[in-house]
CSV table of C-alpha atoms in Angstrom, one decimal:
chain,number,residue,atom,x,y,z
A,29,MET,CA,-38.1,-41.0,19.8
A,30,ALA,CA,-41.2,-40.6,17.6
A,31,GLU,CA,-41.7,-37.0,18.9
A,32,GLU,CA,-38.2,-36.1,18.0
A,33,LYS,CA,-38.6,-37.4,14.5
A,34,GLU,CA,-41.8,-35.4,14.2
A,35,ARG,CA,-40.1,-32.3,15.4
A,36,LYS,CA,-37.2,-32.7,13.0
A,37,LYS,CA,-39.7,-33.1,10.1
A,38,GLU,CA,-41.5,-30.0,11.2
A,39,GLU,CA,-38.3,-28.0,11.3
A,40,GLU,CA,-37.3,-29.2,7.9
A,41,LYS,CA,-40.7,-28.3,6.5
A,42,GLU,CA,-40.3,-24.8,8.0
A,43,ASP,CA,-36.9,-24.4,6.5
A,44,VAL,CA,-38.1,-25.3,3.1
A,45,GLU,CA,-41.0,-23.0,3.4
A,46,GLU,CA,-38.8,-20.1,4.5
A,47,LEU,CA,-36.4,-20.7,1.6
A,48,LYS,CA,-39.3,-20.8,-0.8
A,49,GLU,CA,-40.6,-17.5,0.4
A,50,LEU,CA,-37.2,-15.9,0.3
A,51,LEU,CA,-36.5,-17.1,-3.2
A,52,SER,CA,-39.9,-16.0,-4.4
A,53,VAL,CA,-39.2,-12.5,-3.2
A,54,VAL,CA,-35.6,-12.5,-4.5
A,55,SER,CA,-36.6,-13.8,-7.9
A,56,LYS,CA,-39.1,-10.9,-8.3
A,57,GLU,CA,-37.2,-8.0,-6.6
A,58,VAL,CA,-33.6,-8.5,-7.7
A,59,PRO,CA,-34.2,-8.5,-11.5
A,60,ALA,CA,-36.4,-5.4,-11.1
A,61,LEU,CA,-33.8,-3.7,-9.1
A,62,ILE,CA,-31.0,-4.4,-11.6
A,63,LYS,CA,-33.3,-3.4,-14.4
A,64,GLY,CA,-34.0,-0.1,-12.8
A,65,ILE,CA,-30.3,0.7,-12.2
A,66,ILE,CA,-29.5,-0.2,-15.8
A,67,ALA,CA,-32.4,1.8,-17.2
A,68,SER,CA,-31.3,4.9,-15.2
A,69,VAL,CA,-28.2,5.1,-17.4
A,70,PHE,CA,-28.7,2.9,-20.4
A,71,SER,CA,-32.1,3.8,-21.9
A,72,GLU,CA,-33.2,5.9,-24.8
A,73,GLU,CA,-34.6,8.5,-22.5
A,74,ALA,CA,-31.5,8.7,-20.3
A,75,GLY,CA,-29.3,8.9,-23.4
A,76,ARG,CA,-31.4,11.7,-24.9
A,77,ASP,CA,-31.3,13.7,-21.6
A,78,MET,CA,-27.5,13.3,-21.3
A,79,GLY,CA,-27.2,14.2,-25.0
A,80,LYS,CA,-29.3,17.3,-24.4
A,81,ALA,CA,-27.0,18.4,-21.5
A,82,ALA,CA,-23.8,17.8,-23.5
A,83,ALA,CA,-25.3,19.5,-26.6
A,84,ALA,CA,-26.3,22.6,-24.6
A,85,PHE,CA,-22.8,22.7,-23.1
A,86,TYR,CA,-21.3,22.5,-26.6
A,87,LYS,CA,-23.7,25.1,-28.0
A,88,GLU,CA,-22.8,27.6,-25.2
A,89,LEU,CA,-19.1,27.1,-26.0
A,90,LYS,CA,-19.6,27.6,-29.7
A,91,GLU,CA,-21.7,30.7,-29.1
A,92,ALA,CA,-18.9,32.1,-26.9
A,93,GLY,CA,-16.6,31.8,-29.9
A,94,MET,CA,-14.7,28.7,-28.9
A,95,PRO,CA,-13.0,26.9,-31.8
A,96,ASP,CA,-14.7,23.6,-32.9
A,97,ASP,CA,-12.0,21.2,-31.7
A,98,VAL,CA,-11.6,22.9,-28.3
A,99,ALA,CA,-15.3,22.9,-27.8
A,100,VAL,CA,-15.5,19.2,-28.6
A,101,LYS,CA,-12.6,18.5,-26.2
A,102,MET,CA,-14.2,20.4,-23.4
A,103,THR,CA,-17.5,18.6,-24.0
A,104,GLU,CA,-15.6,15.4,-23.8
A,105,GLY,CA,-14.2,16.4,-20.4
A,106,TYR,CA,-17.7,17.3,-19.3
A,107,ILE,CA,-19.0,13.9,-20.3
A,108,SER,CA,-16.1,12.1,-18.7
A,109,ALA,CA,-17.6,12.9,-15.3
A,110,PHE,CA,-20.2,10.3,-16.1
A,111,THR,CA,-17.6,7.8,-17.3
A,112,SER,CA,-16.2,7.7,-13.7
A,113,LEU,CA,-19.3,5.7,-12.8
A,114,GLY,CA,-17.4,2.6,-14.1
A,115,GLU,CA,-14.5,3.4,-11.8
A,116,VAL,CA,-16.8,3.9,-8.9
A,117,MET,CA,-18.4,0.4,-9.5
A,118,LYS,CA,-15.0,-1.2,-9.8
A,119,ARG,CA,-13.9,0.3,-6.5
A,120,ALA,CA,-17.2,-0.6,-4.8
A,121,VAL,CA,-16.9,-4.2,-5.9
A,122,SER,CA,-13.2,-4.6,-5.1
A,123,GLY,CA,-13.2,-2.8,-1.7
A,124,ARG,CA,-10.2,-5.0,-0.6
A,125,LYS,CA,-8.1,-3.7,-3.4
A,126,GLY,CA,-8.6,-0.1,-2.1
A,127,VAL,CA,-7.2,-1.1,1.2
A,128,GLU,CA,-4.2,-2.7,-0.6
A,129,ASP,CA,-3.7,0.5,-2.6
A,130,LYS,CA,-3.6,2.6,0.6
A,131,GLU,CA,-1.1,0.3,2.2
A,132,LEU,CA,1.0,0.5,-1.0
A,133,GLU,CA,0.7,4.3,-0.9
A,134,LYS,CA,1.8,4.4,2.7
A,135,GLU,CA,4.8,2.1,2.0
A,136,ILE,CA,5.9,4.3,-1.0
A,137,SER,CA,5.7,7.5,1.0
A,138,LYS,CA,7.6,5.9,3.8
A,139,ARG,CA,10.4,4.8,1.5
A,140,ILE,CA,10.5,8.2,-0.1
A,141,LYS,CA,10.8,9.9,3.3
A,142,GLU,CA,13.6,7.5,4.3
A,143,LYS,CA,15.5,8.2,1.0
A,144,LEU,CA,15.0,11.9,1.5
A,145,ALA,CA,16.3,11.7,5.0
A,146,GLU,CA,19.3,9.7,3.9
A,147,LYS,CA,20.0,12.2,1.1
A,148,GLY,CA,19.6,15.1,3.5
A,149,LEU,CA,22.1,13.5,5.8
A,150,ALA,CA,24.5,12.9,3.0
A,151,GLU,CA,24.2,16.5,1.8
A,152,LYS,CA,24.8,17.8,5.3
A,153,GLU,CA,27.9,15.7,5.6
A,154,GLU,CA,29.2,16.9,2.2
A,155,GLU,CA,28.6,20.5,3.3
A,156,GLU,CA,30.4,19.9,6.5
A,157,GLU,CA,33.3,18.4,4.6
A,158,GLY,CA,33.4,21.3,2.2
A,159,ASP,CA,33.5,23.8,5.2
A,160,GLU,CA,36.4,21.9,6.8
A,161,GLU,CA,38.4,22.0,3.5
A,162,GLU,CA,37.7,25.8,3.2
A,163,ASP,CA,39.0,26.3,6.7
B,18,MET,CA,-45.5,-31.4,0.8
B,19,LYS,CA,-41.6,-31.4,0.9
B,20,LEU,CA,-41.5,-32.4,-2.8
B,21,ARG,CA,-43.8,-29.5,-3.6
B,22,GLY,CA,-41.6,-27.1,-1.7
B,23,ILE,CA,-38.5,-28.3,-3.6
B,24,ILE,CA,-40.2,-28.0,-7.0
B,25,SER,CA,-41.3,-24.5,-6.0
B,26,LEU,CA,-37.7,-23.6,-5.0
B,27,VAL,CA,-36.4,-24.9,-8.4
B,28,LEU,CA,-39.0,-22.9,-10.2
B,29,HIS,CA,-38.2,-19.7,-8.4
B,30,ALA,CA,-34.5,-20.2,-8.9
B,31,THR,CA,-35.1,-20.9,-12.7
B,32,ARG,CA,-37.2,-17.7,-12.9
B,33,LEU,CA,-34.4,-15.7,-11.3
B,34,LEU,CA,-31.8,-17.0,-13.6
B,35,LEU,CA,-33.9,-16.5,-16.7
B,36,SER,CA,-34.6,-12.9,-15.7
B,37,LEU,CA,-30.9,-12.2,-15.2
B,38,LEU,CA,-30.2,-13.9,-18.5
B,39,ALA,CA,-32.8,-11.7,-20.3
B,40,LEU,CA,-31.3,-8.6,-18.6
B,41,TRP,CA,-27.8,-9.6,-19.8
B,42,LEU,CA,-29.0,-10.2,-23.3
B,43,SER,CA,-30.9,-6.9,-23.5
B,44,PHE,CA,-28.0,-4.9,-22.1
B,45,GLY,CA,-26.2,-4.4,-25.4
B,46,TRP,CA,-29.4,-3.4,-27.1
B,47,ARG,CA,-30.2,-0.8,-24.4
B,48,VAL,CA,-26.6,0.6,-24.7
B,49,ARG,CA,-27.0,1.0,-28.4
B,50,LYS,CA,-30.3,2.7,-28.1
B,51,ALA,CA,-29.0,5.2,-25.5
B,52,ARG,CA,-25.9,5.8,-27.6
B,53,LYS,CA,-27.9,6.6,-30.7
B,54,ALA,CA,-30.2,9.0,-28.8
B,55,PHE,CA,-27.2,10.7,-27.3
B,56,GLU,CA,-25.6,11.1,-30.7
B,57,LYS,CA,-28.8,12.4,-32.3
B,58,GLU,CA,-29.1,15.2,-29.7
B,59,LEU,CA,-25.5,16.3,-30.3
B,60,VAL,CA,-25.9,16.3,-34.1
B,61,LYS,CA,-29.1,18.3,-33.7
B,62,MET,CA,-27.1,21.0,-32.0
B,63,GLY,CA,-24.7,21.2,-34.9
B,64,MET,CA,-21.9,18.9,-33.9
B,65,ALA,CA,-20.2,16.9,-36.6
B,66,LYS,CA,-21.3,13.3,-36.7
B,67,LYS,CA,-17.8,12.1,-36.4
B,68,ASP,CA,-17.3,14.1,-33.2
B,69,ALA,CA,-20.7,12.9,-31.8
B,70,GLU,CA,-19.7,9.3,-32.4
B,71,LYS,CA,-16.3,9.9,-30.7
B,72,LEU,CA,-18.1,11.4,-27.7
B,73,SER,CA,-20.7,8.7,-27.5
B,74,SER,CA,-18.0,6.0,-27.3
B,75,TRP,CA,-18.0,6.4,-23.5
B,76,TYR,CA,-21.2,4.4,-23.5
B,77,SER,CA,-19.4,1.4,-24.8
B,78,LYS,CA,-16.5,2.0,-22.4
B,79,LEU,CA,-18.9,2.2,-19.5
B,80,LYS,CA,-20.6,-1.0,-20.7
B,81,ASN,CA,-17.3,-2.8,-21.0
B,82,ASP,CA,-16.3,-1.6,-17.5
B,83,ILE,CA,-19.5,-2.9,-16.0
B,84,MET,CA,-19.3,-6.3,-17.7
B,85,GLN,CA,-15.7,-6.7,-16.7
B,86,THR,CA,-16.5,-5.7,-13.1
B,87,VAL,CA,-19.4,-8.2,-13.0
B,88,LYS,CA,-17.2,-11.0,-14.5
B,89,SER,CA,-14.3,-10.4,-12.2
B,90,TYR,CA,-16.7,-10.3,-9.2
B,91,ILE,CA,-18.2,-13.7,-10.2
B,92,PHE,CA,-14.8,-15.4,-10.9
B,93,ALA,CA,-13.3,-13.9,-7.7
B,94,ARG,CA,-16.1,-15.5,-5.7
B,95,ARG,CA,-15.3,-19.0,-7.1
């Protein structure tokens, strides 16, 4: 009985130690990881680099004789490639929703096919009726 | 020994939460800095300030998207 109590105590102690180690690593690594991800997009340097790329694109368009408003619109389209990062994140987080979307897509295409098939049959019947009347 | 372990756990958890809070608080400031640097480069190349501001608005959009995703993720887990 005493041995069992001792063993239980030891196990509890080990669990606490393990959790302590785990939390000490997580509390250091997770914020650093998130900070790194944020800094790769939202930092002065990243903004400057992205601005340089967009500005070079805009400059080339202007030098090629593109009107100002068209050049701005095209640069906007060029930048929108980066904006899709938000969409990627949304999809990554809500992975289940993607599956639901696919199911919905399948259901819609199935219904459309059914309707088309029905319509095709109806048209055939109409044609046949028309032929019979002509005869 | 066990009490020391629990205190240590609480300290680490607090440290983690404080780091995340600091990150969340500095996020807006980082976005503003990046946006300004982005606009500056565009204006340097001869773009009108109004157009540069319009183009840099995607930074705010991206920030809002990220915040919304994180919020919906947290509340969906509850």
